Amino acid sequence: MSIIDDERPKKPTTHELGCDLSMLSVDELESRIGLLRQEIARIEAEKEKKAAGRRAADSLFRS
């Protein structure tokens, strides 16, 4: 590893919607896709948790 490699700015490991993707490698794009899939799963889990709470409340007030 050369000194030049150490001085390169590190690319962020997060993804910003709408950011320029042209400078990313295929591996970096795959990594971003993985991050986004994990985030989608996290959001869907939270949505389901909230929907379950709403169903429970609706059920309670309909009785």
Tab-separated table of N, CA and C in Angstrom, residues 1-2 4 8 12 14 16 18 20-21 23 31-32 35 39-40 43-44 48-49 51-53 57-61 63:
chain	number	residue	atom	x	y	z
A	1	MET	N	0.853	-1.176	0.000
A	1	MET	CA	0.000	0.000	0.000
A	1	MET	C	0.892	1.230	0.000
A	2	SER	N	0.592	2.159	-0.855
A	2	SER	CA	1.417	3.361	-0.931
A	2	SER	C	0.814	4.484	-0.100
A	4	ILE	N	-0.012	7.326	-1.196
A	4	ILE	CA	-1.080	7.962	-1.966
A	4	ILE	C	-2.426	7.326	-1.643
A	8	ARG	N	-6.179	9.207	0.123
A	8	ARG	CA	-7.452	9.331	-0.589
A	8	ARG	C	-8.595	9.476	0.397
A	12	PRO	N	-18.181	7.548	1.725
A	12	PRO	CA	-19.109	7.265	2.826
A	12	PRO	C	-19.732	5.879	2.683
A	14	THR	N	-22.682	5.277	3.780
A	14	THR	CA	-24.122	5.504	3.766
A	14	THR	C	-24.519	5.929	2.362
A	16	GLU	N	-26.994	8.615	0.156
A	16	GLU	CA	-27.872	9.785	0.128
A	16	GLU	C	-28.714	9.692	-1.134
A	18	GLY	N	-30.458	10.373	-4.418
A	18	GLY	CA	-30.179	11.301	-5.489
A	18	GLY	C	-28.714	11.630	-5.696
A	20	ASP	N	-24.718	11.333	-6.816
A	20	ASP	CA	-24.053	10.923	-8.053
A	20	ASP	C	-23.433	9.540	-7.859
A	21	LEU	N	-23.804	8.605	-8.703
A	21	LEU	CA	-23.311	7.232	-8.600
A	21	LEU	C	-22.230	6.915	-9.627
A	23	MET	N	-19.166	7.649	-10.081
A	23	MET	CA	-17.791	7.391	-9.661
A	23	MET	C	-17.649	6.129	-8.809
A	31	SER	N	-22.654	-2.797	-2.558
A	31	SER	CA	-22.683	-2.486	-1.125
A	31	SER	C	-23.820	-1.522	-0.804
A	32	ARG	N	-23.988	-0.507	-1.637
A	32	ARG	CA	-25.079	0.454	-1.428
A	32	ARG	C	-26.437	-0.235	-1.545
A	35	LEU	N	-27.084	-2.011	1.638
A	35	LEU	CA	-27.471	-1.066	2.693
A	35	LEU	C	-28.927	-0.633	2.529
A	39	GLU	N	-32.169	-1.208	4.978
A	39	GLU	CA	-32.970	-0.069	5.445
A	39	GLU	C	-34.443	-0.269	5.104
A	40	ILE	N	-34.726	-0.798	3.917
A	40	ILE	CA	-36.112	-1.081	3.542
A	40	ILE	C	-36.717	-2.097	4.502
A	43	ILE	N	-37.489	-0.377	7.796
A	43	ILE	CA	-38.657	0.495	7.686
A	43	ILE	C	-39.935	-0.326	7.626
A	44	GLU	N	-39.920	-1.415	6.853
A	44	GLU	CA	-41.112	-2.265	6.768
A	44	GLU	C	-41.452	-2.899	8.112
A	48	GLU	N	-44.938	-2.332	10.101
A	48	GLU	CA	-45.786	-3.443	10.551
A	48	GLU	C	-46.068	-3.339	12.050
A	49	LYS	N	-45.065	-2.937	12.823
A	49	LYS	CA	-45.257	-2.773	14.263
A	49	LYS	C	-46.313	-1.700	14.543
A	51	ALA	N	-48.656	-0.694	12.434
A	51	ALA	CA	-49.941	-1.175	11.928
A	51	ALA	C	-50.579	-2.146	12.923
A	52	ALA	N	-49.772	-2.984	13.561
A	52	ALA	CA	-50.295	-3.918	14.564
A	52	ALA	C	-50.862	-3.150	15.755
A	53	GLY	N	-50.185	-2.100	16.156
A	53	GLY	CA	-50.692	-1.268	17.251
A	53	GLY	C	-52.001	-0.599	16.884
A	57	ALA	N	-55.675	-1.131	18.641
A	57	ALA	CA	-56.484	-0.005	19.133
A	57	ALA	C	-57.857	-0.004	18.468
A	58	ASP	N	-57.904	-0.245	17.162
A	58	ASP	CA	-59.187	-0.299	16.462
A	58	ASP	C	-60.064	-1.409	17.037
A	59	SER	N	-59.460	-2.543	17.325
A	59	SER	CA	-60.191	-3.669	17.870
A	59	SER	C	-60.749	-3.332	19.252
A	60	LEU	N	-59.981	-2.644	20.052
A	60	LEU	CA	-60.400	-2.281	21.397
A	60	LEU	C	-61.588	-1.315	21.362
A	61	PHE	N	-61.538	-0.336	20.472
A	61	PHE	CA	-62.582	0.682	20.423
A	61	PHE	C	-63.821	0.234	19.656
A	63	SER	N	-65.179	-2.717	20.130
A	63	SER	CA	-65.892	-3.660	21.009
A	63	SER	C	-67.033	-3.016	21.738
